[in-house]
Amino acid sequence: MLKMRINIHDNYQQVIERIATVAINAGRKPDDIHLVVVTKTQPIDVMQAVIDAGATNLGENYVEEAIPKIDRITKTEYLKWHMVGHVQSRKALAVCKYFQYLHSLDSLKLAERLSINAVEMNKIIPVMLEVNVGGEDSKSGWDISNDENWFSIFPDIDKIIVLPGLNLLGVMTIPPYFTDPEASRPYYRRLRKFKDFISKHYKISGFNDLSMGMSSDYEVAIQEGSTWVRIGQAILGPRSR
Ligand SMILES: *Cc1c(COP(=O)(O)O)cnc(C)c1O
């Protein structure tokens, strides 16, 4: 137990330092990059260890798995929960109740349900639009793999930006997986280009975020402008899924 605790602490510190170094080398401010520690499949003691190491943003990708864990972790003013996985619209209420951020808003239907629930709870949920940069069938979100289709997303965005329960912070993606982190770069560039395209056509205040970068490629993502990196295994060790 003690050994595990020390490892997670060291891993967490190393990732924090790496983020800062990569940011500075890219001419960016380290504070502009936020770290979400993705704790999916991890048990409570591992989650508590990374919180003890200083983590304040924890991410989960299944609502049903996350709720009992969130209930068991001691709440503090600083601890924020991020939903990063696909959410069925009938789970919108649970997301509003348990999470402070949604990185994976992937449909108009989910947006509408979330907004209704948020308004009822007197909340505004910060969200990011999930887009599919590689056009893969296995990935959620609006397909932005072909620039010519970008305008076709406007009707959904028109409706989402006026929803009173949501605050649109930016965009998120998961690129196709390659072992070489450099292979992610064109996808992260594409995400940034898409964000700039949306910013040009809509004046959404606070629409600045790019949620991109995981254990294998967060350095590249930071070089390409990421503001939220979502990291699991590099801090918590390998997992089965
Ligand atoms: C699991 C997951 C991550 C973290 O992946 P690691 O390889 O463990 O860093 C990031 N984002 C999403 C959406 C995930 O599901």
PDB file of N, CA and C and ligand atoms in Angstrom, residues 38 40 61 84 172 174 214-215 230-233 239, ligand 1:
ATOM      1  N   VAL A  38      -7.647  10.573 -15.208  1.00  0.00           N
ATOM      2  CA  VAL A  38      -8.746   9.666 -15.573  1.00  0.00           C
ATOM      3  C   VAL A  38      -8.641   8.390 -14.741  1.00  0.00           C
ATOM      4  N   LYS A  40     -11.018   5.906 -14.429  1.00  0.00           N
ATOM      5  CA  LYS A  40     -11.894   4.779 -14.805  1.00  0.00           C
ATOM      6  C   LYS A  40     -11.210   3.447 -14.508  1.00  0.00           C
ATOM      7  N   ASN A  61     -15.402   7.613 -17.253  1.00  0.00           N
ATOM      8  CA  ASN A  61     -16.060   7.501 -18.554  1.00  0.00           C
ATOM      9  C   ASN A  61     -17.356   6.699 -18.573  1.00  0.00           C
ATOM     10  N   VAL A  84     -15.909  12.065 -19.146  1.00  0.00           N
ATOM     11  CA  VAL A  84     -15.157  12.118 -20.409  1.00  0.00           C
ATOM     12  C   VAL A  84     -15.637  11.060 -21.415  1.00  0.00           C
ATOM     13  N   MET A 172     -13.556  18.791 -27.796  1.00  0.00           N
ATOM     14  CA  MET A 172     -12.782  17.657 -27.285  1.00  0.00           C
ATOM     15  C   MET A 172     -12.689  16.593 -28.362  1.00  0.00           C
ATOM     16  N   ILE A 174     -10.853  12.394 -29.277  1.00  0.00           N
ATOM     17  CA  ILE A 174      -9.953  11.245 -29.075  1.00  0.00           C
ATOM     18  C   ILE A 174      -9.509  10.832 -30.484  1.00  0.00           C
ATOM     19  N   MET A 214      -3.741  12.378 -24.173  1.00  0.00           N
ATOM     20  CA  MET A 214      -3.869  11.306 -23.203  1.00  0.00           C
ATOM     21  C   MET A 214      -2.455  10.850 -22.835  1.00  0.00           C
ATOM     22  N   SER A 215      -2.344   9.761 -22.072  1.00  0.00           N
ATOM     23  CA  SER A 215      -1.019   9.326 -21.602  1.00  0.00           C
ATOM     24  C   SER A 215       0.021   9.245 -22.717  1.00  0.00           C
ATOM     25  N   ARG A 230      -6.137  14.718 -20.555  1.00  0.00           N
ATOM     26  CA  ARG A 230      -6.865  13.693 -19.792  1.00  0.00           C
ATOM     27  C   ARG A 230      -5.948  12.473 -19.682  1.00  0.00           C
ATOM     28  N   ILE A 231      -5.394  12.280 -18.492  1.00  0.00           N
ATOM     29  CA  ILE A 231      -4.337  11.281 -18.351  1.00  0.00           C
ATOM     30  C   ILE A 231      -4.691  10.245 -17.294  1.00  0.00           C
ATOM     31  N   GLY A 232      -4.603   8.984 -17.674  1.00  0.00           N
ATOM     32  CA  GLY A 232      -4.856   7.889 -16.736  1.00  0.00           C
ATOM     33  C   GLY A 232      -3.594   7.099 -16.473  1.00  0.00           C
ATOM     34  N   GLN A 233      -3.263   6.222 -17.424  1.00  0.00           N
ATOM     35  CA  GLN A 233      -2.227   5.207 -17.204  1.00  0.00           C
ATOM     36  C   GLN A 233      -0.851   5.767 -16.873  1.00  0.00           C
ATOM     37  N   ARG A 239      -4.141  -0.413 -17.130  1.00  0.00           N
ATOM     38  CA  ARG A 239      -5.474  -0.951 -16.771  1.00  0.00           C
ATOM     39  C   ARG A 239      -5.972  -1.806 -17.928  1.00  0.00           C
TER      40      ARG A 239
HETATM   41  C1  LIG B   1      -9.390   6.429 -20.666  1.00  0.00           C
HETATM   42  C2  LIG B   1      -9.507   7.782 -21.238  1.00  0.00           C
HETATM   43  C3  LIG B   1      -8.435   8.703 -21.153  1.00  0.00           C
HETATM   44  C4  LIG B   1      -7.116   8.386 -20.496  1.00  0.00           C
HETATM   45  O1  LIG B   1      -6.406   7.427 -21.216  1.00  0.00           O
HETATM   46  P1  LIG B   1      -4.922   7.019 -20.739  1.00  0.00           P
HETATM   47  O2  LIG B   1      -4.372   6.290 -21.899  1.00  0.00           O
HETATM   48  O3  LIG B   1      -5.088   6.183 -19.535  1.00  0.00           O
HETATM   49  O4  LIG B   1      -4.208   8.268 -20.449  1.00  0.00           O
HETATM   50  C5  LIG B   1      -8.624   9.962 -21.703  1.00  0.00           C
HETATM   51  N1  LIG B   1      -9.767  10.317 -22.293  1.00  0.00           N
HETATM   52  C6  LIG B   1     -10.816   9.476 -22.385  1.00  0.00           C
HETATM   53  C7  LIG B   1     -12.048   9.931 -23.049  1.00  0.00           C
HETATM   54  C8  LIG B   1     -10.718   8.184 -21.868  1.00  0.00           C
HETATM   55  O5  LIG B   1     -11.767   7.357 -21.976  1.00  0.00           O
END
